[in-house]
CSV table of C-alpha atoms and ligand atoms in Angstrom, one decimal:
chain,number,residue,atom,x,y,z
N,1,UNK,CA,-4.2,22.2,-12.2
N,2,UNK,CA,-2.2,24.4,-9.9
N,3,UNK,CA,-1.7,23.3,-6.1
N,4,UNK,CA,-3.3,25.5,-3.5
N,5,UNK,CA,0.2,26.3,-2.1
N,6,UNK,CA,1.6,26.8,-5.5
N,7,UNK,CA,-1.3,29.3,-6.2
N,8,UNK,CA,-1.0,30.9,-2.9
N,9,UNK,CA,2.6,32.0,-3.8
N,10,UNK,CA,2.9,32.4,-7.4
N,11,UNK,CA,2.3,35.9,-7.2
N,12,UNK,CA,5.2,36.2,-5.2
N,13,UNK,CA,8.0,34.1,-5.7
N,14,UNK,CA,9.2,32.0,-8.7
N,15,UNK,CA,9.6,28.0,-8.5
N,16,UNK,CA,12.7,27.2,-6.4
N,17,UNK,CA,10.2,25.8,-3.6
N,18,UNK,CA,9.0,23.4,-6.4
N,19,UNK,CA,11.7,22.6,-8.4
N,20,UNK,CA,11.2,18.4,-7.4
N,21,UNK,CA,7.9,19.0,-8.8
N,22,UNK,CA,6.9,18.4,-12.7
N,23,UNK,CA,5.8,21.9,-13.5
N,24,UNK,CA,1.9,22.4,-13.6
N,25,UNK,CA,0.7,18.8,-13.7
N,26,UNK,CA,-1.6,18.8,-10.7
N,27,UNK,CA,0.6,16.5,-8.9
N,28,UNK,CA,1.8,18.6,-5.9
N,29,UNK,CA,1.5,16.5,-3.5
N,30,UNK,CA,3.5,14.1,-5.4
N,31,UNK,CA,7.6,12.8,-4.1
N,32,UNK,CA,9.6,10.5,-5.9
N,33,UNK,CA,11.1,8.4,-2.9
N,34,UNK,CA,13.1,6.7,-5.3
N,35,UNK,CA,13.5,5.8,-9.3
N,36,UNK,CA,9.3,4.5,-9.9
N,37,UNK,CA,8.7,4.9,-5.9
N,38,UNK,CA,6.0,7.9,-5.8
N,39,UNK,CA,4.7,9.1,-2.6
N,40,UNK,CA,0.9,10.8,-3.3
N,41,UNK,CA,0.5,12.4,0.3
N,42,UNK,CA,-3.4,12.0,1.7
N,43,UNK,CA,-4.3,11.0,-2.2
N,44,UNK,CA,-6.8,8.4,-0.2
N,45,UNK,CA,-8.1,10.5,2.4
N,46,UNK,CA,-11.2,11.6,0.9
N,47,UNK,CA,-12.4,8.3,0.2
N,48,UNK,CA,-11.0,6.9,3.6
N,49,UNK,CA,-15.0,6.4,5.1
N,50,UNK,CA,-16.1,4.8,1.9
N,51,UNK,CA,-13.2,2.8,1.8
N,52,UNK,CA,-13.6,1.3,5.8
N,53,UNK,CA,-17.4,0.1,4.6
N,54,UNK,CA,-15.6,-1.4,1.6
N,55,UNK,CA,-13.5,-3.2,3.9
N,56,UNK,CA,-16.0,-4.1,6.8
N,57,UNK,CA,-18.1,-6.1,3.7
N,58,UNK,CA,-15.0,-7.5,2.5
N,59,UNK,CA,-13.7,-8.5,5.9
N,60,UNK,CA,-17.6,-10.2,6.7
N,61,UNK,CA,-17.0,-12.8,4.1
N,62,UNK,CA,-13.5,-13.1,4.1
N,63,UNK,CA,-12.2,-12.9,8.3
N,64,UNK,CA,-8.9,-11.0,8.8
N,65,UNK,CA,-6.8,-13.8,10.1
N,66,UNK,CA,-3.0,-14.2,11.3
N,67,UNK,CA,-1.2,-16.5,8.7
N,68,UNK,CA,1.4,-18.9,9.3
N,69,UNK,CA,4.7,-18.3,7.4
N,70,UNK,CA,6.3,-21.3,5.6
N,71,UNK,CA,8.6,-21.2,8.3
N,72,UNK,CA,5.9,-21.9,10.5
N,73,UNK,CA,5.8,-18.4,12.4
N,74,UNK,CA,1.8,-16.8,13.0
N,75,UNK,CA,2.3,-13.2,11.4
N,76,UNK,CA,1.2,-10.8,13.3
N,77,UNK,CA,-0.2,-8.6,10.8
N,78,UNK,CA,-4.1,-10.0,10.3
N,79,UNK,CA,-4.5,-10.1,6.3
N,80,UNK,CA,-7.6,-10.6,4.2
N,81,UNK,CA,-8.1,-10.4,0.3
N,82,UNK,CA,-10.7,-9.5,-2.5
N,83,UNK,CA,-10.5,-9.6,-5.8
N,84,UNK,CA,-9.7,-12.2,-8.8
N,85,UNK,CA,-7.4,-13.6,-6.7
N,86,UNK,CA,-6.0,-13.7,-2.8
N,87,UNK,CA,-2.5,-14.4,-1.2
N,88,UNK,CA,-1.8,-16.6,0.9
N,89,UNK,CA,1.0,-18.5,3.0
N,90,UNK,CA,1.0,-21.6,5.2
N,91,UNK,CA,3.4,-24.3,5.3
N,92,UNK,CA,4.0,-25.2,1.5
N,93,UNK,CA,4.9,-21.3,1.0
N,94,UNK,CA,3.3,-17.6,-0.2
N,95,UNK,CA,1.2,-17.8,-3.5
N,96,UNK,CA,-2.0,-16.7,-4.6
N,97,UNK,CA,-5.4,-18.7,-4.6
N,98,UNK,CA,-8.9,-18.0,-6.5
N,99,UNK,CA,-10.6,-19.2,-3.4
N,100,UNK,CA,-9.9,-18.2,0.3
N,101,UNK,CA,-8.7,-21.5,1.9
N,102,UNK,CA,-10.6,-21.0,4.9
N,103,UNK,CA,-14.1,-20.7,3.5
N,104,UNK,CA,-13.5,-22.4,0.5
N,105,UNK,CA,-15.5,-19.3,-1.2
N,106,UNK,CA,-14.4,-17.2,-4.2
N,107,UNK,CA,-12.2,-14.1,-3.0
N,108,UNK,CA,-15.1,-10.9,-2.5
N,109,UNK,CA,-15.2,-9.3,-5.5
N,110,UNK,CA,-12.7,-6.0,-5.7
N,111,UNK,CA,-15.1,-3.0,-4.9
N,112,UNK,CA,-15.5,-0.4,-7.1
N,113,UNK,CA,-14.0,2.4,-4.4
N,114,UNK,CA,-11.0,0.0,-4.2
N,115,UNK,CA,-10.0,-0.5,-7.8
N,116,UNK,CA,-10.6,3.5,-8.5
N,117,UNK,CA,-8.5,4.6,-5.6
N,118,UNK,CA,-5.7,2.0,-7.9
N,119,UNK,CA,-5.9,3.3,-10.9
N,120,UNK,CA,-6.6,6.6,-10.4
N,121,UNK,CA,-3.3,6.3,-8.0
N,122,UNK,CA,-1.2,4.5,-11.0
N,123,UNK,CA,-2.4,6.8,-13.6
N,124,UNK,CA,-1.0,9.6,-11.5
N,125,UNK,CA,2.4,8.3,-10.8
N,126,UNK,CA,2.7,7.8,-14.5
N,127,UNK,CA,1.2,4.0,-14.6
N,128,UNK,CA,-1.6,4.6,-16.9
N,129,UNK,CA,-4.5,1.3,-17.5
N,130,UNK,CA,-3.2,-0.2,-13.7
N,131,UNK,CA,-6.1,-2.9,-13.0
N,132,UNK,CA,-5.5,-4.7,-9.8
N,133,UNK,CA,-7.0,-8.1,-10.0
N,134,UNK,CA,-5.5,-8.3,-6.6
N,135,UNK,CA,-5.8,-6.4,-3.3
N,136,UNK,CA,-4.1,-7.3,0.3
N,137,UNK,CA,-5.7,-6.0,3.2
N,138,UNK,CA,-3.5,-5.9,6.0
N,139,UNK,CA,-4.7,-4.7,9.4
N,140,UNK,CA,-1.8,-4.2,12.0
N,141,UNK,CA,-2.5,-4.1,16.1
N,142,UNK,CA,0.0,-1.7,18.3
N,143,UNK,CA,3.4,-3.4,18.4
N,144,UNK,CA,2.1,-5.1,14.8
N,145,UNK,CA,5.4,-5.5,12.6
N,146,UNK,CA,6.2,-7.1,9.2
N,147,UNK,CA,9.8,-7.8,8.7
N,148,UNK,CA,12.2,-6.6,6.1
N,149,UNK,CA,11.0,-8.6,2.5
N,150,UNK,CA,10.3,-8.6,-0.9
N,151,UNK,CA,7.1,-9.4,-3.0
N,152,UNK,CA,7.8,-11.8,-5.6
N,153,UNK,CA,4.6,-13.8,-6.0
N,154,UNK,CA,3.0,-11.7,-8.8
N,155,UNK,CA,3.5,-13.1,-12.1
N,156,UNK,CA,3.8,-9.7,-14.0
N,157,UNK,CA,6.5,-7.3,-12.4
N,158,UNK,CA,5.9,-5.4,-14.9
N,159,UNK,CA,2.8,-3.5,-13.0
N,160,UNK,CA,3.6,-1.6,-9.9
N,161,UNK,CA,1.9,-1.9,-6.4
N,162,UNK,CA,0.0,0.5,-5.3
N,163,UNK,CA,-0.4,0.9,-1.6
N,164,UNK,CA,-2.8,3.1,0.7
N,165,UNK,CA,-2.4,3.6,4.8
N,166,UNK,CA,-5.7,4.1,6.7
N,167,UNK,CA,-5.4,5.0,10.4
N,168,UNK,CA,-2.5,5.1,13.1
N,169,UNK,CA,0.7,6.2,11.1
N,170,UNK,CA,3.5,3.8,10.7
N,171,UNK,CA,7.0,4.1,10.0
N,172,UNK,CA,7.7,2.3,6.4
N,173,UNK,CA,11.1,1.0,5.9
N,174,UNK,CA,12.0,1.4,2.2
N,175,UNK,CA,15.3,-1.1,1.2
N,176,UNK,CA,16.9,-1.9,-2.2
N,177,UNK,CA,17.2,-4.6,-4.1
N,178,UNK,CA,19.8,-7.0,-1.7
N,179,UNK,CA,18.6,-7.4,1.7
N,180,UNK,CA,21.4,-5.8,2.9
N,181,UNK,CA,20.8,-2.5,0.8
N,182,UNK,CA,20.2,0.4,2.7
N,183,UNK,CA,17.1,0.9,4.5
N,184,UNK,CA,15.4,4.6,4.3
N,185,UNK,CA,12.6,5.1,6.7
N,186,UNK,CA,9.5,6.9,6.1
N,187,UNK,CA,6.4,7.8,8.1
N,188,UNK,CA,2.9,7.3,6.1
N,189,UNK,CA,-0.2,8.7,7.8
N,190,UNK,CA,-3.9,8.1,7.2
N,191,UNK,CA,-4.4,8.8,3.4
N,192,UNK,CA,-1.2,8.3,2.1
N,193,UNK,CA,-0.8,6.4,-0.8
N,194,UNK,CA,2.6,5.1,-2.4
N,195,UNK,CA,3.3,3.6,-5.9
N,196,UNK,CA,6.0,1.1,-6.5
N,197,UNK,CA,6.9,0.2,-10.1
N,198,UNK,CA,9.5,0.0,-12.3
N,199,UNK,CA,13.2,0.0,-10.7
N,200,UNK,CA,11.7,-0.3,-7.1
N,201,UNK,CA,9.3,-3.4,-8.2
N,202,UNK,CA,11.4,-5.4,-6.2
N,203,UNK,CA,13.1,-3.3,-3.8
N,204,UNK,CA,13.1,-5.2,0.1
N,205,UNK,CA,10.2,-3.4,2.5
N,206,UNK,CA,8.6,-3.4,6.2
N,207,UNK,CA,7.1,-1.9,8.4
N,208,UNK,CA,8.4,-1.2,12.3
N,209,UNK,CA,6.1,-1.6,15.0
N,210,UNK,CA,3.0,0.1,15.4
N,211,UNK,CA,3.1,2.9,18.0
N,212,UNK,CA,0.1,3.2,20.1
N,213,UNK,CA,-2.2,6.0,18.7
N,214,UNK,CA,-5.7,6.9,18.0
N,215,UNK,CA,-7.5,7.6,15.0
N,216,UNK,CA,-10.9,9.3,14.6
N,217,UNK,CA,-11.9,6.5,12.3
N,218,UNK,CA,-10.0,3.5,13.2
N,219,UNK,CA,-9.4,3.9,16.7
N,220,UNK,CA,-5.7,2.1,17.4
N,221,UNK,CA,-5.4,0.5,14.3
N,222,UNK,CA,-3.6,1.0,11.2
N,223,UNK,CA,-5.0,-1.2,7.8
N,224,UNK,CA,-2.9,-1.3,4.6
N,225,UNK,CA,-4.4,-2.3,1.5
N,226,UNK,CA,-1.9,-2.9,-1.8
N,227,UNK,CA,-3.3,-3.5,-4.9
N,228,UNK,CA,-1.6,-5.8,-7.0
N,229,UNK,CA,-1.4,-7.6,-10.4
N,230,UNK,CA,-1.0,-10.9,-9.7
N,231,UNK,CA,-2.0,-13.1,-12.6
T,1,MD3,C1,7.8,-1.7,-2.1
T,1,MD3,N1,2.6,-4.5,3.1
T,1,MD3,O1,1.5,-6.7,2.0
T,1,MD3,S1,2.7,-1.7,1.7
T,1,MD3,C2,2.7,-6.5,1.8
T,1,MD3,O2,2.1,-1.6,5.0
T,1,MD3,C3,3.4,-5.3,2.4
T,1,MD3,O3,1.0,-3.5,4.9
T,1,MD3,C4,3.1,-3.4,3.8
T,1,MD3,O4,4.5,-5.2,2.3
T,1,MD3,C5,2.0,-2.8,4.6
T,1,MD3,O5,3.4,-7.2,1.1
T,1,MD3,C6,3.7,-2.4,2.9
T,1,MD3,C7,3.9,-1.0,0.7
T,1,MD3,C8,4.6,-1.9,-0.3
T,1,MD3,C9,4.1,-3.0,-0.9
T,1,MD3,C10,4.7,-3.6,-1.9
T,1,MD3,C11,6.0,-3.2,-2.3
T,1,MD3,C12,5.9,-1.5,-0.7
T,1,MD3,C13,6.6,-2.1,-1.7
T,1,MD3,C14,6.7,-3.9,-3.3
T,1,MD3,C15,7.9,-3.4,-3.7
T,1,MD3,C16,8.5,-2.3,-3.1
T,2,FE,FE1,5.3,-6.5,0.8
């Protein structure tokens, strides 16, 4: 496959524009951000609608809800789960449950849209056979933050994450390995979907505070869902 901006130009110019890009893989859109970091710009936007009703069914049985940090802090981010299993965090510490502590139900089931949008995601950042048995849903209010951290309660780092924006932008800050690593700072908009494997697995990450904006489809809201392999 040949992007539409590739195809547009080809008859004019050779492939200086494109030399970051593998040649003629159908991955234009596609920006290493760092060694297994890939950036798939608006890779989820097509599915964005059927991906909201995912989440609204999701969201009915298990209730976005602000969890408490083992430090005793209420995030600010709201966060829900579905699949095998769901994370969690209240005073003994972060982990992952088969059952949502405050229903006492079985995580929803993973829908179909969901684990597609993963795989299809991995597979095109060069993860081929990604299946999440994990997803986060995190939905982030204006002046929403989540602080500088790593994710370290997946018992295979071996699989990436694979992570899709919905909504209000945000501005993504991307750190290394120590905390005190250098930060880079990048904006993901509605559709944007990032895969982190390999040597940034266990890179440090937030997000800054969410702007106020409006979306066509989410109105001031921004909702982050990352697929995981937790088990
Ligand atoms: C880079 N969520 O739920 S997704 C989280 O936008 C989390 O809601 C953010 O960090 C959000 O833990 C960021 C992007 C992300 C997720 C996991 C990573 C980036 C990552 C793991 C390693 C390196
Ligand atoms: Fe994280």
């Amino acid at each position: 496959m040949t992007s539409p901006a590739r195809r547009r130009l080809g008859w004019m110019m050779t492939t200086d524009l494109f030399d970051d890009l593998p040649p003629d893989d159908g991955a234009a859109a596609t920006q290493t951000l760092a060694p297994g970091a890939v950036l798939l710009r608006g890779f989820a936007r097509r599915q964005a609608p059927a991906l909201l009703e995912a989440i609204g069914r999701v969201t009915a049985g298990a209730p976005l809800r602000h969890l408490v940090t083992p430090g005793g802090f209420r995030m600010s981010v709201a966060t829900s789960s579905c699949g095998a299993l769901g994370w969690t965090s209240d005073a003994h510490g972060y982990r992952y449950t088969t059952h949502d502590p405050q229903t006492g139900l079985r995580w929803p089931a993973m829908p179909p849209v969901f684990s597609e949008l993963a795989r299809d995601a991995a597979a095109c950042a060069g993860f081929a056979g990604f299946t999440p048995d994990a997803c986060l849903i995190n939905r982030y209010a204006p002046g929403t933050r989540l602080t500088l951290h790593q994710d370290r309660n997946e018992r295979d780092f071996g699989a990436p994450i694979v992570s899709a924006s919905l909504g209000v932008p945000a501005i993504f800050l991307f750190g290394g390995q120590r905390r005190s690593d250098p930060v880079q700072r990048l904006r993901l908009i509605h559709g944007d979907v990032v895969v982190w494997g390999d040597a940034s697995r266990l890179n440090h990450h937030g997000v800054l505070p969410i702007k106020a904006a409006h979306h066509a489809l989410l109105g001031d809201v921004r909702i982050n869902l990352t697929f995981r392999r937790a088990g």
